[in-house]
XYZ file of N, CA and C in Angstrom:
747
model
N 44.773 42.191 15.045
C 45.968 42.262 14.221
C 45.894 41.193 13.145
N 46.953 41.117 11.982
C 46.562 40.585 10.923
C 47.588 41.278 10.110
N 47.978 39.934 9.034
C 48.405 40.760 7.549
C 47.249 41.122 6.878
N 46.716 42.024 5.728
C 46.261 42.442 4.773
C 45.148 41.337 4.126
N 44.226 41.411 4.614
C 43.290 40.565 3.645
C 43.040 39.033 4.529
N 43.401 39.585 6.014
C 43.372 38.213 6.394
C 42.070 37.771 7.499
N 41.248 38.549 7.150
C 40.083 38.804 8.193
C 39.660 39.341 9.525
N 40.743 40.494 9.672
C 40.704 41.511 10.433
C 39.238 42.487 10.562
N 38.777 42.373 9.389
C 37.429 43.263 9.371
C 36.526 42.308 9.619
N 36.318 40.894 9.308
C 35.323 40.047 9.848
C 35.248 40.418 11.772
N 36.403 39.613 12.055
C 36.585 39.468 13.345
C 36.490 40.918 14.164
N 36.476 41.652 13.620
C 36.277 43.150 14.645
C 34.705 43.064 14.237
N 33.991 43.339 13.408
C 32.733 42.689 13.388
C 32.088 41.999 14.238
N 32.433 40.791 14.071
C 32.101 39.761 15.039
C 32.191 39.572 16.586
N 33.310 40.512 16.473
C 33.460 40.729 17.842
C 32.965 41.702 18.545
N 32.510 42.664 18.087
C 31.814 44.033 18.639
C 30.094 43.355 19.004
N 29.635 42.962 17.742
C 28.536 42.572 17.649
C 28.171 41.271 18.262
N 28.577 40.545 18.412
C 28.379 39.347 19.504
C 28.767 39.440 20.869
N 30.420 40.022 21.086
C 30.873 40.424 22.562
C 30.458 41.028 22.772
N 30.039 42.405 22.273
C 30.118 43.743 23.117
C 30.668 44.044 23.074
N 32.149 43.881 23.030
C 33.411 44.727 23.566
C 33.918 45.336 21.819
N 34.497 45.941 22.338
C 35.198 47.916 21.662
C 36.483 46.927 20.911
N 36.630 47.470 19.911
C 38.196 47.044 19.402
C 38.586 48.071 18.946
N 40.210 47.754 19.272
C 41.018 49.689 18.459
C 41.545 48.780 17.511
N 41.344 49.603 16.374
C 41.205 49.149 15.415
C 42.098 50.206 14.443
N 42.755 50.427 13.800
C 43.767 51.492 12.881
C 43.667 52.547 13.774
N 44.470 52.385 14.880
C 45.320 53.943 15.558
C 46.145 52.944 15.880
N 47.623 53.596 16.192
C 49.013 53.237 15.706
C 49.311 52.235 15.090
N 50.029 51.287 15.568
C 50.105 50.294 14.505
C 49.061 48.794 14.384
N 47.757 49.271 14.893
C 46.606 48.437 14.501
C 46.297 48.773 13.114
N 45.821 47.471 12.540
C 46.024 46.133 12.642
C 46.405 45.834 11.587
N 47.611 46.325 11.116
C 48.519 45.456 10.226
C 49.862 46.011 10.133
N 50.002 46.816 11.342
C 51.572 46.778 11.834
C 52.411 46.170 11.891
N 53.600 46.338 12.150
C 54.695 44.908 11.906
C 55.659 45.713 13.191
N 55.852 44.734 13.795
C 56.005 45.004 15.274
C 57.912 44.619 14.414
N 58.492 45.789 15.939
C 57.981 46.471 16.782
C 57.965 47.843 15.560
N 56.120 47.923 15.919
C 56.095 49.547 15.117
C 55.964 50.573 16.702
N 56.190 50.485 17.456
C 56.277 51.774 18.235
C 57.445 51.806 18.704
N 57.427 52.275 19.570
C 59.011 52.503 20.148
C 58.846 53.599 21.697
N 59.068 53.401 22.537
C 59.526 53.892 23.638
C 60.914 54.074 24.479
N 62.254 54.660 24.286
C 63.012 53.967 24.352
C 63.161 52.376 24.199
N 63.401 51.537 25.182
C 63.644 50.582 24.600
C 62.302 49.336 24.898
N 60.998 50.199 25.342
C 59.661 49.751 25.611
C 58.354 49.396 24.063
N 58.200 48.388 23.889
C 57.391 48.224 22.609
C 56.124 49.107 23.341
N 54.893 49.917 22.693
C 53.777 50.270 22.669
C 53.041 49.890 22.267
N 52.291 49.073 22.746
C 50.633 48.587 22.146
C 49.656 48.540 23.023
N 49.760 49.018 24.121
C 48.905 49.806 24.948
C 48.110 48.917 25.919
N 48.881 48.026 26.229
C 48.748 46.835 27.341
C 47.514 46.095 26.741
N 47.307 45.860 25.823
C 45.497 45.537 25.453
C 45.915 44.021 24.531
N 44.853 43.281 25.198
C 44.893 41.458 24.626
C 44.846 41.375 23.028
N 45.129 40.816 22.599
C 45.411 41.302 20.664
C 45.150 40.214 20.502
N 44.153 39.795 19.716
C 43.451 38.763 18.734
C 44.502 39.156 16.822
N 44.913 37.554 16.788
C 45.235 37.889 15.809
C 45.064 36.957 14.720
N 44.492 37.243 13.666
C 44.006 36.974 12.679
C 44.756 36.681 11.312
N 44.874 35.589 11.146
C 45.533 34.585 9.961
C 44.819 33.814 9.283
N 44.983 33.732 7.786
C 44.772 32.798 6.244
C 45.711 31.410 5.883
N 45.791 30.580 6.551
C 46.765 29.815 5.682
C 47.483 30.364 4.584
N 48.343 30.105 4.669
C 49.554 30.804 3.456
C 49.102 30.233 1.946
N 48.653 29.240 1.856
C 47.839 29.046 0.509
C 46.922 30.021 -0.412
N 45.820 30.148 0.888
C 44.933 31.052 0.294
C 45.450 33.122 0.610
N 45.912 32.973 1.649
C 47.119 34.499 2.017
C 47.321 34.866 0.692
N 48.175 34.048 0.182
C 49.039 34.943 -0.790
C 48.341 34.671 -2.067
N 47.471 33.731 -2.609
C 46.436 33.954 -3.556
C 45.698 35.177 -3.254
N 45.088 35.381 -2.120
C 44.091 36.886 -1.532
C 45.219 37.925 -1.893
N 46.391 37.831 -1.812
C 47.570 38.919 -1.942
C 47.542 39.216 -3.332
N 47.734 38.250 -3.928
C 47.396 38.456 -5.666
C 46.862 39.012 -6.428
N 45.759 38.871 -5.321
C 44.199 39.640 -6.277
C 44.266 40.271 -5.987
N 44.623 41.230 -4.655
C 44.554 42.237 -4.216
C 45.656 43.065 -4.935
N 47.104 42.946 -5.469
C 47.674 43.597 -5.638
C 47.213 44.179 -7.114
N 45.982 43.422 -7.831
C 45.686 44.366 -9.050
C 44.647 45.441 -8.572
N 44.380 45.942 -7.370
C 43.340 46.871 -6.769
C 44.315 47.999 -6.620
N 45.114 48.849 -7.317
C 45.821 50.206 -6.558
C 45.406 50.265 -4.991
N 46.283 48.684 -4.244
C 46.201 48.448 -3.139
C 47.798 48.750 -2.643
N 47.737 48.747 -0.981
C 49.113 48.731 -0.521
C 50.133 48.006 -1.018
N 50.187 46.900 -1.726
C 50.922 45.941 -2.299
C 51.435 46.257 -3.166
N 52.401 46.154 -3.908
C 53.369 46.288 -4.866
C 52.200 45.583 -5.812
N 51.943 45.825 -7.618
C 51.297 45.139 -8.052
C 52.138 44.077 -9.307
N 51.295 42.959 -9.269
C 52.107 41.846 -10.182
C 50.901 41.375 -11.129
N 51.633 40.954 -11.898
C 50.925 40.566 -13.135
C 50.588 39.131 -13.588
N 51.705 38.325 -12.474
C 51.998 36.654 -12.947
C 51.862 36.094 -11.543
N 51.119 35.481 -11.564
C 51.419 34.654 -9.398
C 52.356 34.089 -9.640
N 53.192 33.361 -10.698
C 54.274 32.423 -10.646
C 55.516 33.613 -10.155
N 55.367 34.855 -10.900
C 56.753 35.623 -10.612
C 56.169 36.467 -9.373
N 54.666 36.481 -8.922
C 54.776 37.276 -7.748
C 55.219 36.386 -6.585
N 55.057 35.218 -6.754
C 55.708 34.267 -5.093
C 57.447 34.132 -5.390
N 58.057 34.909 -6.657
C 59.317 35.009 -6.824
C 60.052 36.579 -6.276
N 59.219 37.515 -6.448
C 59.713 38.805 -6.062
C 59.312 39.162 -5.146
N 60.540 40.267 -4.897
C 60.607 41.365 -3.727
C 59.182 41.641 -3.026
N 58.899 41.344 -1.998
C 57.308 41.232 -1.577
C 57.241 42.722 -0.802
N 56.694 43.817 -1.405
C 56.675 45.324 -1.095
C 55.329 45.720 -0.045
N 55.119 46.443 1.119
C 53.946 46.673 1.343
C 54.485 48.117 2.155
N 53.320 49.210 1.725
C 53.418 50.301 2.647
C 52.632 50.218 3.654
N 52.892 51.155 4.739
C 51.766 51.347 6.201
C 51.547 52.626 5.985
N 50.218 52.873 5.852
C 49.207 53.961 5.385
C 48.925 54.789 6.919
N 49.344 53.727 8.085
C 49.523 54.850 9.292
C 50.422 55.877 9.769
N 51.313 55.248 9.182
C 52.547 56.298 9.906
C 53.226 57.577 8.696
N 53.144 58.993 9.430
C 54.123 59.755 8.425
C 55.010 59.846 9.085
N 56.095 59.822 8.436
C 56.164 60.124 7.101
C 55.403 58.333 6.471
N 55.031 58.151 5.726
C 54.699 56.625 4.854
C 55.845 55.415 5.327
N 55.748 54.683 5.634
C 56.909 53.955 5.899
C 56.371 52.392 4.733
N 57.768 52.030 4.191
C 57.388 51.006 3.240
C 58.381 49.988 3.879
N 58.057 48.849 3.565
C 58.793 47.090 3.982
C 58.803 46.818 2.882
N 60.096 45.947 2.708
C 60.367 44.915 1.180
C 61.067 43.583 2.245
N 60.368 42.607 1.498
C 60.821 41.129 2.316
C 61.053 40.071 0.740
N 62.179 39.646 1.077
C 62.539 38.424 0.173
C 61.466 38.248 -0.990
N 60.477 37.684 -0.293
C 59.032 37.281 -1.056
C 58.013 36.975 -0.358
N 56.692 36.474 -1.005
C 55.364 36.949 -0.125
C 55.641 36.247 1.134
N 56.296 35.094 0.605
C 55.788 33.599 2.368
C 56.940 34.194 3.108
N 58.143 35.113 2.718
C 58.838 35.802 3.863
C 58.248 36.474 4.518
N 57.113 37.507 4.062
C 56.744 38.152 4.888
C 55.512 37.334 6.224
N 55.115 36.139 5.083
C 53.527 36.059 5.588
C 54.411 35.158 7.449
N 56.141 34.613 6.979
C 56.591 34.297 8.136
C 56.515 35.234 9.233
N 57.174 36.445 8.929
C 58.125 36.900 9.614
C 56.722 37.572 10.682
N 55.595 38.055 10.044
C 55.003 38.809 10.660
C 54.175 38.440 11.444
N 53.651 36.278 11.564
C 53.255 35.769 12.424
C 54.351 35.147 13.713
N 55.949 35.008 12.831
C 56.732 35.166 13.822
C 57.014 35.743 14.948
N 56.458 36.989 14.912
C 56.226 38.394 15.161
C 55.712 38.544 16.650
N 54.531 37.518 16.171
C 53.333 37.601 16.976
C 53.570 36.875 18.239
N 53.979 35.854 17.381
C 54.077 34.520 18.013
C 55.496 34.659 19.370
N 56.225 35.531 18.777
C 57.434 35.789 19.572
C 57.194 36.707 20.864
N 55.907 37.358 20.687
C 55.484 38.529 21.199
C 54.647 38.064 22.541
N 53.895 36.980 22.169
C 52.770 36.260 22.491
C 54.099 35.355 23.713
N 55.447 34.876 23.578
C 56.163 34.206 24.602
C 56.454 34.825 25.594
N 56.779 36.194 25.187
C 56.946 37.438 26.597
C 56.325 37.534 27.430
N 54.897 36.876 27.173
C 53.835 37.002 28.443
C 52.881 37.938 28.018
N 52.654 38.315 26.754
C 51.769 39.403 26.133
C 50.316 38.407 25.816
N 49.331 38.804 26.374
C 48.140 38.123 25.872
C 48.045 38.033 24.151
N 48.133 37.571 23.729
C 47.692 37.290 22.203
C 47.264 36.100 21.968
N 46.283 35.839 21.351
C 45.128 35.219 20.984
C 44.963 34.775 19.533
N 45.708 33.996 18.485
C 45.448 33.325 17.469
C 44.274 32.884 16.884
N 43.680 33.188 15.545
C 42.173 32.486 15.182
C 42.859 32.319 13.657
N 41.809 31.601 13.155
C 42.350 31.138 11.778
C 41.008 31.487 10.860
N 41.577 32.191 10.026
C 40.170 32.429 9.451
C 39.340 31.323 9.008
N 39.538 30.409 8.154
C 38.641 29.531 7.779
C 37.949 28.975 8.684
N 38.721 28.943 10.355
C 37.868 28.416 11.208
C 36.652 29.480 11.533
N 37.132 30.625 11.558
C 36.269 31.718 11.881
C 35.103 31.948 10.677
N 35.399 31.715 9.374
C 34.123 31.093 8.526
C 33.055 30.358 8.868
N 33.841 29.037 8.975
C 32.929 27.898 9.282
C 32.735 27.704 10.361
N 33.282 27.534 11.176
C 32.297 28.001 13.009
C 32.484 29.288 13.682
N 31.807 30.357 13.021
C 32.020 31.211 13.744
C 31.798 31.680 15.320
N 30.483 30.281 15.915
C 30.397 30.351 17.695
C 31.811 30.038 18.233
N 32.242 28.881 17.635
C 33.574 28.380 18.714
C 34.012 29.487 18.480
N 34.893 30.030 17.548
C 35.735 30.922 17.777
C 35.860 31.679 18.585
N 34.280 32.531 18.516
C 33.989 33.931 19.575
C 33.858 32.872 21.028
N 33.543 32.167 20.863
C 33.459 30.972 22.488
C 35.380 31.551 22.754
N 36.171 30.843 22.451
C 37.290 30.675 22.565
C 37.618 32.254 22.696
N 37.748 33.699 22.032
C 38.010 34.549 22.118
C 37.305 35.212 23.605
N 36.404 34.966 23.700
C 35.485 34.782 24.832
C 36.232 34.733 26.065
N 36.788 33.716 25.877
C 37.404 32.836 27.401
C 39.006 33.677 27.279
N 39.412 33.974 26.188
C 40.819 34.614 25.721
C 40.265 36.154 26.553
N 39.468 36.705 26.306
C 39.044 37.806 26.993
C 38.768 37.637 28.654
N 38.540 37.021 29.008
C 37.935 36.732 30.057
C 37.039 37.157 30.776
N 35.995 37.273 29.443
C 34.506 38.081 29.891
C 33.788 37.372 31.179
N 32.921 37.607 31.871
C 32.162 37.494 32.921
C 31.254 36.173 32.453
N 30.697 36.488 31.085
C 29.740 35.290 30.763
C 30.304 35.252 29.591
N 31.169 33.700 29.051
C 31.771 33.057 27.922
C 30.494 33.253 26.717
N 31.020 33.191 25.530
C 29.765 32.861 24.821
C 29.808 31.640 24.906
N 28.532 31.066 24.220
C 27.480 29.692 24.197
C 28.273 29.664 22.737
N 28.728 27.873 22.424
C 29.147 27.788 21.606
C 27.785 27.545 20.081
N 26.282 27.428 21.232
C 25.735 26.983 20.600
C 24.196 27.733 19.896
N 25.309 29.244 20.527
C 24.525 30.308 19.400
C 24.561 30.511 17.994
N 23.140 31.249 17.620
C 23.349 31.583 16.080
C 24.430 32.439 15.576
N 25.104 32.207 15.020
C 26.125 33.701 14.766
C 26.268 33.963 13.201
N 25.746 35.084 12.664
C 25.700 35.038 11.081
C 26.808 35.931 10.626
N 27.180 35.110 9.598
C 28.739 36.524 9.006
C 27.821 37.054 7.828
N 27.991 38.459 7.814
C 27.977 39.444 7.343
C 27.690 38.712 5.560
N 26.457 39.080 4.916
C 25.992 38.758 3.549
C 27.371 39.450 2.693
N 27.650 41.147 3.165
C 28.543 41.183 1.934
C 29.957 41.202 2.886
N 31.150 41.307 1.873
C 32.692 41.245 2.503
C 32.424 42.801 3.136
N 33.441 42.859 4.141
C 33.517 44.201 4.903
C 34.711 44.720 4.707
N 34.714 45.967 4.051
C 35.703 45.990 3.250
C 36.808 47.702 3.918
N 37.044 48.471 3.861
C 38.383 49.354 4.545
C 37.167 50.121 5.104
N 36.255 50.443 4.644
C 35.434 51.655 4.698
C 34.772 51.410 6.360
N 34.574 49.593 6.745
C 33.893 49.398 7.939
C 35.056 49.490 9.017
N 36.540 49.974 8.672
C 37.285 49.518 9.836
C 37.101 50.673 10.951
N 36.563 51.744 10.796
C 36.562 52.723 12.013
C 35.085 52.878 11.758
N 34.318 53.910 11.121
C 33.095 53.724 10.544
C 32.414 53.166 9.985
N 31.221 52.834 10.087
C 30.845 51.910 9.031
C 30.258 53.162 7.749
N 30.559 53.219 6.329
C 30.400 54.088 5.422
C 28.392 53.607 5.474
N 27.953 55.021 5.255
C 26.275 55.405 4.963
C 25.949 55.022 3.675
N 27.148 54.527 2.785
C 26.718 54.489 1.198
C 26.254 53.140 0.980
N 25.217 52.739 0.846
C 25.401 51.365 -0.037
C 26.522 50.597 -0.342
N 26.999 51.269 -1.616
C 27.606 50.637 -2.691
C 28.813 50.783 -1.558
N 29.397 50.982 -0.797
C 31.083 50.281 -0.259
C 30.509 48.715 0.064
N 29.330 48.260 0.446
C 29.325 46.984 0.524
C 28.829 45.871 -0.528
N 28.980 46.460 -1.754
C 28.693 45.905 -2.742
C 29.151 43.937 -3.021
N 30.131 44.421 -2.437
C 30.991 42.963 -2.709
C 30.177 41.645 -2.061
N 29.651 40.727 -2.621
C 28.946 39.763 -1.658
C 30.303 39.003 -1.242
N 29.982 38.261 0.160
C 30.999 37.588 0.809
C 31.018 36.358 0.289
N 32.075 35.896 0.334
C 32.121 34.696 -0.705
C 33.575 33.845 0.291
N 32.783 32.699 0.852
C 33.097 31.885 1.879
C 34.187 30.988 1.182
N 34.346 30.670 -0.310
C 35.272 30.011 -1.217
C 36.551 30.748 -0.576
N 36.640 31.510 -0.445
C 37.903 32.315 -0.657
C 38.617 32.027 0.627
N 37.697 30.892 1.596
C 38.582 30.512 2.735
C 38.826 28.862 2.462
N 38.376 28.539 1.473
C 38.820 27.216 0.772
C 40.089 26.632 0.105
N 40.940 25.831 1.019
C 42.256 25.178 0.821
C 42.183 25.325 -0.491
N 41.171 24.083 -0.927
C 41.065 23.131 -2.176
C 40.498 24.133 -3.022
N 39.711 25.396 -3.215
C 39.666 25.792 -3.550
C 40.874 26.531 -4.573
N 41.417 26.950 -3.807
C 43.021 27.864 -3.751
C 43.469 26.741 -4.814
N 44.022 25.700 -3.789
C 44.504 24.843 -4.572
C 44.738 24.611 -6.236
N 43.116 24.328 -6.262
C 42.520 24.198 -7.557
C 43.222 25.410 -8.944
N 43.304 26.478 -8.127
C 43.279 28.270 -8.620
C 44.821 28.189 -8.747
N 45.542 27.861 -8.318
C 47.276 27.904 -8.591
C 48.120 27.110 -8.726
N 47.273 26.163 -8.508
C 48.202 24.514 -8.946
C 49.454 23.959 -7.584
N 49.530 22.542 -7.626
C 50.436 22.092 -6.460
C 51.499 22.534 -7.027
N 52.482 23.155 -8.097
C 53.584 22.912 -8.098
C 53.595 24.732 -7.079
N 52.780 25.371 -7.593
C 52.771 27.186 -7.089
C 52.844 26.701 -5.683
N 52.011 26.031 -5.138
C 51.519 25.485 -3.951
C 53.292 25.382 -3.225
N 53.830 24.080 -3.890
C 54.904 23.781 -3.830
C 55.936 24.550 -3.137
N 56.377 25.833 -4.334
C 57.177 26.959 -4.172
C 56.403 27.610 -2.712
N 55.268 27.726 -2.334
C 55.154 28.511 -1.374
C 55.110 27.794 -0.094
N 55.042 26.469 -0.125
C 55.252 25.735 1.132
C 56.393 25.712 1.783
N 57.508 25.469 0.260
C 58.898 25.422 0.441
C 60.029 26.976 1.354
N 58.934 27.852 1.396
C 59.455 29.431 2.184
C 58.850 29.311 3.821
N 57.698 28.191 3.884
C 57.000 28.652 5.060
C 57.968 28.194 6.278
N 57.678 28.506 7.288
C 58.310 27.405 8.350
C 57.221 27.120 9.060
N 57.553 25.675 9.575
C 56.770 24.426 10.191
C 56.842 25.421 11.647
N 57.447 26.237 12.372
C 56.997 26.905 13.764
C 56.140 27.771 13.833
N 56.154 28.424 12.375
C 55.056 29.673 12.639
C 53.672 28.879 12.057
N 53.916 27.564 11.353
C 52.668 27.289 10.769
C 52.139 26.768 12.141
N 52.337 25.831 12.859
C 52.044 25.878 14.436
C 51.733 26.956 15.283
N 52.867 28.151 15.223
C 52.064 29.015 15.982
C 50.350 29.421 15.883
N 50.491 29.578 14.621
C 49.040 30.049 13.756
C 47.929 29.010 14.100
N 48.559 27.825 14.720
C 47.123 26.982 14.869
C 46.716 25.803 13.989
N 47.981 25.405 12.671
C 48.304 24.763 11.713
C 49.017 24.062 11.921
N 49.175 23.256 12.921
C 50.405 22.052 13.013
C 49.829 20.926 11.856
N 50.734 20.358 10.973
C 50.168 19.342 10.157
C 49.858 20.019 9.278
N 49.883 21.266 8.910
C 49.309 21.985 7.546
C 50.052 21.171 6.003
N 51.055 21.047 6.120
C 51.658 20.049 4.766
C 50.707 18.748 4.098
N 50.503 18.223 5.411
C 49.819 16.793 5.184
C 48.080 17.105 4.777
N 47.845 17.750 5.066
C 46.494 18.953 4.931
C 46.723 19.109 3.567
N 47.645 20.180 2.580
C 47.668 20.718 1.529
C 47.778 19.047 0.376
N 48.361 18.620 0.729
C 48.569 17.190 0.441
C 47.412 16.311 -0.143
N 46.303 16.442 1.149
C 45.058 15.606 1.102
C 44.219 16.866 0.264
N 44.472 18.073 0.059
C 43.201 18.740 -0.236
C 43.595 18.991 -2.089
N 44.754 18.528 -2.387
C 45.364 18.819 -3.803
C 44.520 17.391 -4.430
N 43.534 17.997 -5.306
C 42.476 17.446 -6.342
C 42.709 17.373 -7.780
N 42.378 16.701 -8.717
C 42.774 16.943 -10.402
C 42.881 18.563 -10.785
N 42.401 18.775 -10.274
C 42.170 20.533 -11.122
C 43.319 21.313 -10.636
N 44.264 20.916 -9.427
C 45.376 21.265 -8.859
C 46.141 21.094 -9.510
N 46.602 19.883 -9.858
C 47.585 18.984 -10.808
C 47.509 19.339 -12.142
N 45.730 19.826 -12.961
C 45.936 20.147 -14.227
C 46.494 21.401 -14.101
N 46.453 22.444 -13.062
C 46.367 23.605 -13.173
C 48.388 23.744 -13.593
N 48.561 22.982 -13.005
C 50.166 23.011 -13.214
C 50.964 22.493 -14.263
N 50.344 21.682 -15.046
C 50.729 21.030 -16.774
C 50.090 21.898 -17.571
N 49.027 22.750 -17.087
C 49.167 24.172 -18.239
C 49.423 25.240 -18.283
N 50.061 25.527 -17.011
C 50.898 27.208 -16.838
C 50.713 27.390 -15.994
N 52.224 28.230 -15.137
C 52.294 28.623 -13.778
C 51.191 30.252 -13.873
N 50.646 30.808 -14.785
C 49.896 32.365 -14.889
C 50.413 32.735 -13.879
């Protein structure tokens, strides 16, 4: 599970191909449902199964949201990041007919509500399993170690295997099949794009600012981010600061 762009297709990857184990992956409201998407009388459906769920820091989230919304993607599309972390934050679910669409305050409402979600889901006694993408970048053994033990496979992985991510991004085409064509994997993977300071750099502290100011300090904890403020803080560099004395774009 996962919002949109948040490394849901890495981690089913990674996880098939290193665990072994099967992931359901887009049948009902996998994996970017917004609970509760089923309904049983008054029983949620997700089919008793341990749910790994997959999160971006809200920095780089809603920058990845940005770019994505100029792709005739699920997203409502915007033209300005300053007025898209201001508006109505729109997304359809491409699973369910009839089409069902969500509108939330703005992006960091949603990017709350839907790890809230999780996180609320995860107190009931529901196995769910938190990873953070950038960690899942840069060490991708611990992670699958830790998902590992979250599974409670027979033999944990070794934290101190090789584990290689994927040369290009894996993009809609690998989420059930992997497509025979070449060109769907055209895109080379590009490990920046899980970079704070990167981000940073790309929207300036004051954008930064406005989107810290929506998050809440429980879900940034749930996610595995306690201290994330003091983090954005230390990783805001000159190019952050210029980026904001010459236009919110």
């Amino acid at each position: 599970m996962g919002t949109p762009k948040s490394g849901t297709n890495l981690a089913k990857h990674l996880v098939e191909a290193y665990l072994g184990v099967p992931v359901v992956f887009d049948q009902g409201f996998w994996k970017h449902g917004i609970f509760p998407a089923l309904m049983n009388g008054r029983a949620l459906q997700y089919g008793d199964l341990p749910i790994i769920v997959m999160s971006k820091d809200p920095i780089t989230q809603l920058l990845s949201w940005f770019r994505f919304t100029r792709h005739n993607s699920i997203l409502r599309p915007a033209k300005h990041f300053g007025s898209f972390l201001n508006q109505p934050f729109e997304i359809r679910q491409d699973f369910t007919r009839p089409q069902m669409e969500y509108r939330f305050r703005a992006p960091a409402d949603y990017w709350n509500q839907f790890y809230f979600a999780m996180e609320a889901l995860r107190r009931t006694g529901t196995p769910v399993h938190f990873v953070c993408y950038e960690q899942l970048v840069a060490t991708p053994a611990l992670c699958l170690g830790s998902i590992s033990r979250f599974l409670d496979l027979s033999t944990p992985f070794e934290a101190s295997t090789d584990v290689t991510i994927p040369r290009h991004a894996l993009v809609s085409s690998n989420d059930i099949d992997r497509s025979g064509d070449p060109a769907a994997n055209e895109s080379l993977f590009d490990p920046s794009r899980a970079d704070l300071a990167a981000a940073l750099a790309r929207i300036g502290w004051r954008n930064a600012h406005r989107i810290l100011r929506d998050i809440d300090d429980d879900v940034l904890e749930a996610t595995g981010r306690a201290g994330f403020r003091m983090t954005c803080r230390q990783a805001i560099g000159p190019a952050a600061i210029l980026r904001s004395f010459i236009g919110f774009w």
